[in-house]
Amino acid sequence: AQKITQTQPGMFVQEKEAVTLDCTYDTSDQSYGLFWYKQPSSGEMIFLIYQGSYDEQNATEGRYSLNFQKARKSANLVISASQLGDSAMYFCAMREDENFNKFYFGSGTKLNVKP
Amino acid sequence: EAGVTQFPSHSVIEKGQTVTLRCDPISGHDNLYWYRRVMGKEIKFLLHFVKESKQDESGMPNNRFLAERTGGTYSTLKVQPAELEDSGVYFCASSGLAGGPGNEQFFGPGTRLTVL
């Protein structure tokens, strides 16, 4: 079974609006970490935000926030006030503490920000 | 500080040929990882080095793939002989022993491999 599911292959958002990218995960571990990475057209993968399974507060990093709903096993990325430079692929990832160094990724969401 | 670098950025080879991909991790990072993304699919873990030792190679598809990290610095991933299904983007990542709170991995830009 897939560990990370991203159901939106592509999304459009108007510049300056907020957008939510969906991510659900599957694990039986009690301790795990959730990540979001951005991949612009230049190819590099940029780490955006991290949420630990025991963190009670949703993680925030500038315009990025992670809407963590543990019971639903979802870790959606919210980008506020979208900018043209946010157009990119976005990957959700998880690591389980049983194997701290192995990341599981989703298939990605292509976000296009319209001017 | 230089990030993770990969060479080449793009490789086009014919089925049956050999290709070697190189990854230079961030200086001082003991952990090095290889991942692969086949078109439109998820990024999949291939293997993990700690220094020169293979810690986990559970994701390596078959014995046509050989990864090395002599001296614990850069790593190479050789595909021999290449098959059509090997086409995809090969990512390398590295992390320090301590890492950040989440032990985030720092990724290179990837090598796009096309097997014709």
PDB file of C-alpha atoms in Angstrom:
ATOM      1  CA  ALA A   1       0.000   0.000   0.000  1.00  0.00           C
ATOM      2  CA  GLN A   2       1.151   3.503  -0.754  1.00  0.00           C
ATOM      3  CA  LYS A   3       2.514   5.302   2.279  1.00  0.00           C
ATOM      4  CA  ILE A   4       1.913   8.830   0.962  1.00  0.00           C
ATOM      5  CA  THR A   5      -0.989   9.845  -1.253  1.00  0.00           C
ATOM      6  CA  GLN A   6      -1.268  13.144  -3.056  1.00  0.00           C
ATOM      7  CA  THR A   7      -4.551  13.158  -4.943  1.00  0.00           C
ATOM      8  CA  GLN A   8      -4.108  16.418  -6.834  1.00  0.00           C
ATOM      9  CA  PRO A   9      -1.800  15.988  -9.843  1.00  0.00           C
ATOM     10  CA  GLY A  10      -2.263  19.655 -10.731  1.00  0.00           C
ATOM     11  CA  MET A  11      -3.642  22.790  -9.110  1.00  0.00           C
ATOM     12  CA  PHE A  12      -4.219  26.370 -10.188  1.00  0.00           C
ATOM     13  CA  VAL A  13      -4.371  29.330  -7.844  1.00  0.00           C
ATOM     14  CA  GLN A  14      -4.686  33.044  -8.405  1.00  0.00           C
ATOM     15  CA  GLU A  15      -1.763  35.156  -7.279  1.00  0.00           C
ATOM     16  CA  LYS A  16      -2.188  36.457  -3.704  1.00  0.00           C
ATOM     17  CA  GLU A  17      -4.752  33.803  -2.821  1.00  0.00           C
ATOM     18  CA  ALA A  18      -4.209  30.904  -0.440  1.00  0.00           C
ATOM     19  CA  VAL A  19      -4.003  27.308  -1.642  1.00  0.00           C
ATOM     20  CA  THR A  20      -4.091  23.945   0.098  1.00  0.00           C
ATOM     21  CA  LEU A  21      -2.203  20.942  -1.233  1.00  0.00           C
ATOM     22  CA  ASP A  22      -3.507  17.647   0.070  1.00  0.00           C
ATOM     23  CA  CYS A  23      -1.465  14.837   1.550  1.00  0.00           C
ATOM     24  CA  THR A  24      -2.589  11.728   3.384  1.00  0.00           C
ATOM     25  CA  TYR A  25      -0.285   9.149   4.859  1.00  0.00           C
ATOM     26  CA  ASP A  26      -0.409   5.582   6.054  1.00  0.00           C
ATOM     27  CA  THR A  27       1.660   4.278   8.939  1.00  0.00           C
ATOM     28  CA  SER A  28       1.230   2.115  11.992  1.00  0.00           C
ATOM     29  CA  ASP A  29       4.165   3.763  13.746  1.00  0.00           C
ATOM     30  CA  GLN A  30       3.421   6.047  16.678  1.00  0.00           C
ATOM     31  CA  SER A  31       6.411   8.225  15.964  1.00  0.00           C
ATOM     32  CA  TYR A  32       7.011   9.671  12.518  1.00  0.00           C
ATOM     33  CA  GLY A  33       7.799  12.875  10.697  1.00  0.00           C
ATOM     34  CA  LEU A  34       6.101  14.616   7.795  1.00  0.00           C
ATOM     35  CA  PHE A  35       7.814  16.885   5.287  1.00  0.00           C
ATOM     36  CA  TRP A  36       7.006  19.039   2.318  1.00  0.00           C
ATOM     37  CA  TYR A  37       9.467  19.732  -0.465  1.00  0.00           C
ATOM     38  CA  LYS A  38       9.202  22.130  -3.404  1.00  0.00           C
ATOM     39  CA  GLN A  39      10.708  21.353  -6.787  1.00  0.00           C
ATOM     40  CA  PRO A  40      10.825  24.348  -9.146  1.00  0.00           C
ATOM     41  CA  SER A  41      11.465  23.897 -12.846  1.00  0.00           C
ATOM     42  CA  SER A  42      15.203  24.177 -12.219  1.00  0.00           C
ATOM     43  CA  GLY A  43      15.021  20.728 -10.626  1.00  0.00           C
ATOM     44  CA  GLU A  44      16.397  21.095  -7.133  1.00  0.00           C
ATOM     45  CA  MET A  45      14.276  19.874  -4.231  1.00  0.00           C
ATOM     46  CA  ILE A  46      13.835  22.503  -1.562  1.00  0.00           C
ATOM     47  CA  PHE A  47      12.835  21.560   1.973  1.00  0.00           C
ATOM     48  CA  LEU A  48       9.873  23.666   3.110  1.00  0.00           C
ATOM     49  CA  ILE A  49       8.428  22.462   6.382  1.00  0.00           C
ATOM     50  CA  TYR A  50       8.465  19.632   8.916  1.00  0.00           C
ATOM     51  CA  GLN A  51       5.866  18.278  11.348  1.00  0.00           C
ATOM     52  CA  GLY A  52       6.622  15.674  13.992  1.00  0.00           C
ATOM     53  CA  SER A  53       3.887  13.249  14.953  1.00  0.00           C
ATOM     54  CA  TYR A  54       4.016  14.358  18.580  1.00  0.00           C
ATOM     55  CA  ASP A  55       3.950  18.057  17.795  1.00  0.00           C
ATOM     56  CA  GLU A  56       0.657  19.445  19.009  1.00  0.00           C
ATOM     57  CA  GLN A  57       0.911  22.711  17.124  1.00  0.00           C
ATOM     58  CA  ASN A  58       0.749  22.903  13.359  1.00  0.00           C
ATOM     59  CA  ALA A  59       4.134  23.760  11.894  1.00  0.00           C
ATOM     60  CA  THR A  60       4.545  27.134  10.230  1.00  0.00           C
ATOM     61  CA  GLU A  61       7.393  28.590   8.186  1.00  0.00           C
ATOM     62  CA  GLY A  62       6.662  32.015   6.791  1.00  0.00           C
ATOM     63  CA  ARG A  63       3.859  31.675   4.235  1.00  0.00           C
ATOM     64  CA  TYR A  64       3.821  27.890   4.614  1.00  0.00           C
ATOM     65  CA  SER A  65       1.834  26.050   7.221  1.00  0.00           C
ATOM     66  CA  LEU A  66       1.128  22.389   7.663  1.00  0.00           C
ATOM     67  CA  ASN A  67      -2.430  21.481   8.598  1.00  0.00           C
ATOM     68  CA  PHE A  68      -1.790  18.341  10.620  1.00  0.00           C
ATOM     69  CA  GLN A  69      -4.825  16.205  11.401  1.00  0.00           C
ATOM     70  CA  LYS A  70      -3.468  13.117  13.078  1.00  0.00           C
ATOM     71  CA  ALA A  71      -6.719  11.194  13.427  1.00  0.00           C
ATOM     72  CA  ARG A  72      -7.393  11.615   9.726  1.00  0.00           C
ATOM     73  CA  LYS A  73      -3.734  10.969   8.843  1.00  0.00           C
ATOM     74  CA  SER A  74      -3.538  14.087   6.763  1.00  0.00           C
ATOM     75  CA  ALA A  75      -0.755  16.651   6.469  1.00  0.00           C
ATOM     76  CA  ASN A  76      -1.944  19.292   4.043  1.00  0.00           C
ATOM     77  CA  LEU A  77       0.322  22.148   3.014  1.00  0.00           C
ATOM     78  CA  VAL A  78      -1.218  25.599   3.060  1.00  0.00           C
ATOM     79  CA  ILE A  79       0.481  28.378   1.122  1.00  0.00           C
ATOM     80  CA  SER A  80      -0.860  31.809   1.954  1.00  0.00           C
ATOM     81  CA  ALA A  81      -0.698  34.798  -0.371  1.00  0.00           C
ATOM     82  CA  SER A  82       0.556  32.817  -3.377  1.00  0.00           C
ATOM     83  CA  GLN A  83       3.313  34.302  -5.477  1.00  0.00           C
ATOM     84  CA  LEU A  84       4.306  33.570  -9.064  1.00  0.00           C
ATOM     85  CA  GLY A  85       7.494  31.983  -7.737  1.00  0.00           C
ATOM     86  CA  ASP A  86       5.437  29.375  -5.917  1.00  0.00           C
ATOM     87  CA  SER A  87       4.703  27.661  -9.226  1.00  0.00           C
ATOM     88  CA  ALA A  88       6.437  24.298  -8.852  1.00  0.00           C
ATOM     89  CA  MET A  89       5.973  20.621  -8.019  1.00  0.00           C
ATOM     90  CA  TYR A  90       5.298  19.950  -4.369  1.00  0.00           C
ATOM     91  CA  PHE A  91       6.080  16.633  -2.727  1.00  0.00           C
ATOM     92  CA  CYS A  92       4.813  15.366   0.597  1.00  0.00           C
ATOM     93  CA  ALA A  93       7.089  12.903   2.403  1.00  0.00           C
ATOM     94  CA  MET A  94       7.148  10.843   5.559  1.00  0.00           C
ATOM     95  CA  ARG A  95       9.740   9.035   7.576  1.00  0.00           C
ATOM     96  CA  GLU A  96       8.924   6.504  10.265  1.00  0.00           C
ATOM     97  CA  ASP A  97      11.074   6.470  13.346  1.00  0.00           C
ATOM     98  CA  GLU A  98      11.613   2.748  12.957  1.00  0.00           C
ATOM     99  CA  ASN A  99      13.696   3.610   9.911  1.00  0.00           C
ATOM    100  CA  PHE A 100      14.712   7.159  10.518  1.00  0.00           C
ATOM    101  CA  ASN A 101      16.577   7.665   7.275  1.00  0.00           C
ATOM    102  CA  LYS A 102      14.144   6.287   4.734  1.00  0.00           C
ATOM    103  CA  PHE A 103      11.730   8.807   3.262  1.00  0.00           C
ATOM    104  CA  TYR A 104       8.497   7.870   1.532  1.00  0.00           C
ATOM    105  CA  PHE A 105       7.238  10.362  -1.026  1.00  0.00           C
ATOM    106  CA  GLY A 106       3.967  11.024  -2.773  1.00  0.00           C
ATOM    107  CA  SER A 107       3.638  11.459  -6.515  1.00  0.00           C
ATOM    108  CA  GLY A 108       3.572  15.244  -6.231  1.00  0.00           C
ATOM    109  CA  THR A 109       1.231  18.123  -7.031  1.00  0.00           C
ATOM    110  CA  LYS A 110       2.020  20.602  -9.786  1.00  0.00           C
ATOM    111  CA  LEU A 111       0.989  24.054  -8.635  1.00  0.00           C
ATOM    112  CA  ASN A 112       0.507  26.860 -11.137  1.00  0.00           C
ATOM    113  CA  VAL A 113       0.077  30.378  -9.815  1.00  0.00           C
ATOM    114  CA  LYS A 114      -1.782  32.627 -12.236  1.00  0.00           C
ATOM    115  CA  PRO A 115      -1.096  36.367 -12.406  1.00  0.00           C
TER     116      PRO A 115
ATOM    117  CA  GLU B   1      27.990  26.345   1.567  1.00  0.00           C
ATOM    118  CA  ALA B   2      27.602  24.279  -1.597  1.00  0.00           C
ATOM    119  CA  GLY B   3      24.543  22.092  -1.830  1.00  0.00           C
ATOM    120  CA  VAL B   4      24.261  18.547  -3.098  1.00  0.00           C
ATOM    121  CA  THR B   5      25.501  18.329  -6.655  1.00  0.00           C
ATOM    122  CA  GLN B   6      24.830  15.658  -9.239  1.00  0.00           C
ATOM    123  CA  PHE B   7      26.428  14.870 -12.555  1.00  0.00           C
ATOM    124  CA  PRO B   8      25.370  14.649 -15.295  1.00  0.00           C
ATOM    125  CA  SER B   9      22.159  16.623 -15.247  1.00  0.00           C
ATOM    126  CA  HIS B  10      20.841  14.615 -18.166  1.00  0.00           C
ATOM    127  CA  SER B  11      21.911  11.376 -19.799  1.00  0.00           C
ATOM    128  CA  VAL B  12      20.492   9.689 -22.868  1.00  0.00           C
ATOM    129  CA  ILE B  13      21.698   6.159 -23.564  1.00  0.00           C
ATOM    130  CA  GLU B  14      20.592   3.142 -25.505  1.00  0.00           C
ATOM    131  CA  LYS B  15      19.236  -0.006 -23.968  1.00  0.00           C
ATOM    132  CA  GLY B  16      22.076  -2.302 -22.980  1.00  0.00           C
ATOM    133  CA  GLN B  17      24.582   0.478 -22.383  1.00  0.00           C
ATOM    134  CA  THR B  18      26.117   1.433 -19.071  1.00  0.00           C
ATOM    135  CA  VAL B  19      25.659   4.727 -17.278  1.00  0.00           C
ATOM    136  CA  THR B  20      27.275   6.047 -14.124  1.00  0.00           C
ATOM    137  CA  LEU B  21      25.675   8.818 -12.103  1.00  0.00           C
ATOM    138  CA  ARG B  22      27.644  10.807  -9.575  1.00  0.00           C
ATOM    139  CA  CYS B  23      26.573  12.589  -6.410  1.00  0.00           C
ATOM    140  CA  ASP B  24      28.587  14.941  -4.248  1.00  0.00           C
ATOM    141  CA  PRO B  25      26.875  15.455  -0.901  1.00  0.00           C
ATOM    142  CA  ILE B  26      27.102  18.526   1.279  1.00  0.00           C
ATOM    143  CA  SER B  27      30.541  18.605   2.842  1.00  0.00           C
ATOM    144  CA  GLY B  28      30.556  16.850   6.207  1.00  0.00           C
ATOM    145  CA  HIS B  29      27.311  14.959   5.657  1.00  0.00           C
ATOM    146  CA  ASP B  30      27.792  11.322   6.556  1.00  0.00           C
ATOM    147  CA  ASN B  31      24.395  10.191   5.302  1.00  0.00           C
ATOM    148  CA  LEU B  32      23.866   9.890   1.569  1.00  0.00           C
ATOM    149  CA  TYR B  33      20.733   8.634  -0.146  1.00  0.00           C
ATOM    150  CA  TRP B  34      19.676   7.741  -3.650  1.00  0.00           C
ATOM    151  CA  TYR B  35      16.076   8.049  -4.831  1.00  0.00           C
ATOM    152  CA  ARG B  36      14.387   7.622  -8.195  1.00  0.00           C
ATOM    153  CA  ARG B  37      11.286   9.100  -9.729  1.00  0.00           C
ATOM    154  CA  VAL B  38       9.794   7.366 -12.716  1.00  0.00           C
ATOM    155  CA  MET B  39       7.628   9.686 -14.847  1.00  0.00           C
ATOM    156  CA  GLY B  40       4.513  10.774 -12.976  1.00  0.00           C
ATOM    157  CA  LYS B  41       5.054   8.434 -10.076  1.00  0.00           C
ATOM    158  CA  GLU B  42       6.252   8.941  -6.544  1.00  0.00           C
ATOM    159  CA  ILE B  43       9.891   9.402  -5.627  1.00  0.00           C
ATOM    160  CA  LYS B  44      11.150   6.058  -4.382  1.00  0.00           C
ATOM    161  CA  PHE B  45      13.991   5.322  -2.009  1.00  0.00           C
ATOM    162  CA  LEU B  46      16.822   3.266  -3.449  1.00  0.00           C
ATOM    163  CA  LEU B  47      19.501   3.116  -0.784  1.00  0.00           C
ATOM    164  CA  HIS B  48      21.258   4.818   2.105  1.00  0.00           C
ATOM    165  CA  PHE B  49      24.946   5.131   2.940  1.00  0.00           C
ATOM    166  CA  VAL B  50      26.464   6.112   6.230  1.00  0.00           C
ATOM    167  CA  LYS B  51      29.941   7.180   5.283  1.00  0.00           C
ATOM    168  CA  GLU B  52      31.142   4.380   3.001  1.00  0.00           C
ATOM    169  CA  SER B  53      28.828   1.690   4.384  1.00  0.00           C
ATOM    170  CA  LYS B  54      25.496   0.704   2.872  1.00  0.00           C
ATOM    171  CA  GLN B  55      22.942   0.926   5.667  1.00  0.00           C
ATOM    172  CA  ASP B  56      19.852   0.109   3.683  1.00  0.00           C
ATOM    173  CA  GLU B  57      19.657  -0.963   0.073  1.00  0.00           C
ATOM    174  CA  SER B  58      16.139  -2.325   0.229  1.00  0.00           C
ATOM    175  CA  GLY B  59      14.964  -0.086  -2.596  1.00  0.00           C
ATOM    176  CA  MET B  60      17.487  -1.140  -5.221  1.00  0.00           C
ATOM    177  CA  PRO B  61      15.441  -2.586  -8.087  1.00  0.00           C
ATOM    178  CA  ASN B  62      17.801  -5.392  -9.120  1.00  0.00           C
ATOM    179  CA  ASN B  63      21.426  -6.354  -9.500  1.00  0.00           C
ATOM    180  CA  ARG B  64      21.864  -4.164 -12.566  1.00  0.00           C
ATOM    181  CA  PHE B  65      22.212  -1.279 -10.137  1.00  0.00           C
ATOM    182  CA  LEU B  66      25.447  -0.815  -8.210  1.00  0.00           C
ATOM    183  CA  ALA B  67      26.065   2.025  -5.783  1.00  0.00           C
ATOM    184  CA  GLU B  68      29.387   2.855  -4.235  1.00  0.00           C
ATOM    185  CA  ARG B  69      30.740   5.465  -1.890  1.00  0.00           C
ATOM    186  CA  THR B  70      34.440   4.897  -1.625  1.00  0.00           C
ATOM    187  CA  GLY B  71      36.076   7.021   1.044  1.00  0.00           C
ATOM    188  CA  GLY B  72      32.740   8.174   2.342  1.00  0.00           C
ATOM    189  CA  THR B  73      32.597  11.293   0.200  1.00  0.00           C
ATOM    190  CA  TYR B  74      30.990  11.240  -3.238  1.00  0.00           C
ATOM    191  CA  SER B  75      28.867   8.364  -4.455  1.00  0.00           C
ATOM    192  CA  THR B  76      28.273   6.752  -7.818  1.00  0.00           C
ATOM    193  CA  LEU B  77      25.289   4.802  -9.050  1.00  0.00           C
ATOM    194  CA  LYS B  78      25.982   2.566 -12.008  1.00  0.00           C
ATOM    195  CA  VAL B  79      23.305   0.974 -14.146  1.00  0.00           C
ATOM    196  CA  GLN B  80      24.592  -1.911 -16.244  1.00  0.00           C
ATOM    197  CA  PRO B  81      23.069  -2.890 -18.593  1.00  0.00           C
ATOM    198  CA  ALA B  82      20.391  -0.200 -18.747  1.00  0.00           C
ATOM    199  CA  GLU B  83      16.805  -1.147 -19.604  1.00  0.00           C
ATOM    200  CA  LEU B  84      13.940   1.030 -20.823  1.00  0.00           C
ATOM    201  CA  GLU B  85      12.223   0.939 -17.425  1.00  0.00           C
ATOM    202  CA  ASP B  86      15.283   2.521 -15.804  1.00  0.00           C
ATOM    203  CA  SER B  87      14.357   5.875 -17.319  1.00  0.00           C
ATOM    204  CA  GLY B  88      13.535   8.491 -14.729  1.00  0.00           C
ATOM    205  CA  VAL B  89      15.056  11.142 -12.538  1.00  0.00           C
ATOM    206  CA  TYR B  90      17.635   9.958 -10.029  1.00  0.00           C
ATOM    207  CA  PHE B  91      17.941  12.127  -6.964  1.00  0.00           C
ATOM    208  CA  CYS B  92      20.704  12.150  -4.432  1.00  0.00           C
ATOM    209  CA  ALA B  93      20.268  13.574  -0.954  1.00  0.00           C
ATOM    210  CA  SER B  94      22.429  13.986   2.106  1.00  0.00           C
ATOM    211  CA  SER B  95      22.001  14.716   5.781  1.00  0.00           C
ATOM    212  CA  GLY B  96      24.239  15.187   8.759  1.00  0.00           C
ATOM    213  CA  LEU B  97      24.420  12.733  11.632  1.00  0.00           C
ATOM    214  CA  ALA B  98      22.618  15.089  13.943  1.00  0.00           C
ATOM    215  CA  GLY B  99      20.349  16.617  11.348  1.00  0.00           C
ATOM    216  CA  GLY B 100      17.638  19.171  11.992  1.00  0.00           C
ATOM    217  CA  PRO B 101      14.629  18.454  14.201  1.00  0.00           C
ATOM    218  CA  GLY B 102      13.173  16.310  11.503  1.00  0.00           C
ATOM    219  CA  ASN B 103      16.475  15.085  10.114  1.00  0.00           C
ATOM    220  CA  GLU B 104      15.579  16.706   6.816  1.00  0.00           C
ATOM    221  CA  GLN B 105      17.442  15.513   3.795  1.00  0.00           C
ATOM    222  CA  PHE B 106      18.973  17.997   1.363  1.00  0.00           C
ATOM    223  CA  PHE B 107      18.440  17.047  -2.222  1.00  0.00           C
ATOM    224  CA  GLY B 108      20.415  17.572  -5.373  1.00  0.00           C
ATOM    225  CA  PRO B 109      18.824  18.654  -8.658  1.00  0.00           C
ATOM    226  CA  GLY B 110      18.668  15.115  -9.973  1.00  0.00           C
ATOM    227  CA  THR B 111      19.960  13.354 -13.057  1.00  0.00           C
ATOM    228  CA  ARG B 112      17.390  12.738 -15.761  1.00  0.00           C
ATOM    229  CA  LEU B 113      18.148   9.366 -17.345  1.00  0.00           C
ATOM    230  CA  THR B 114      16.541   8.436 -20.635  1.00  0.00           C
ATOM    231  CA  VAL B 115      17.037   4.920 -21.959  1.00  0.00           C
ATOM    232  CA  LEU B 116      16.090   4.499 -25.627  1.00  0.00           C
TER     233      LEU B 116
END
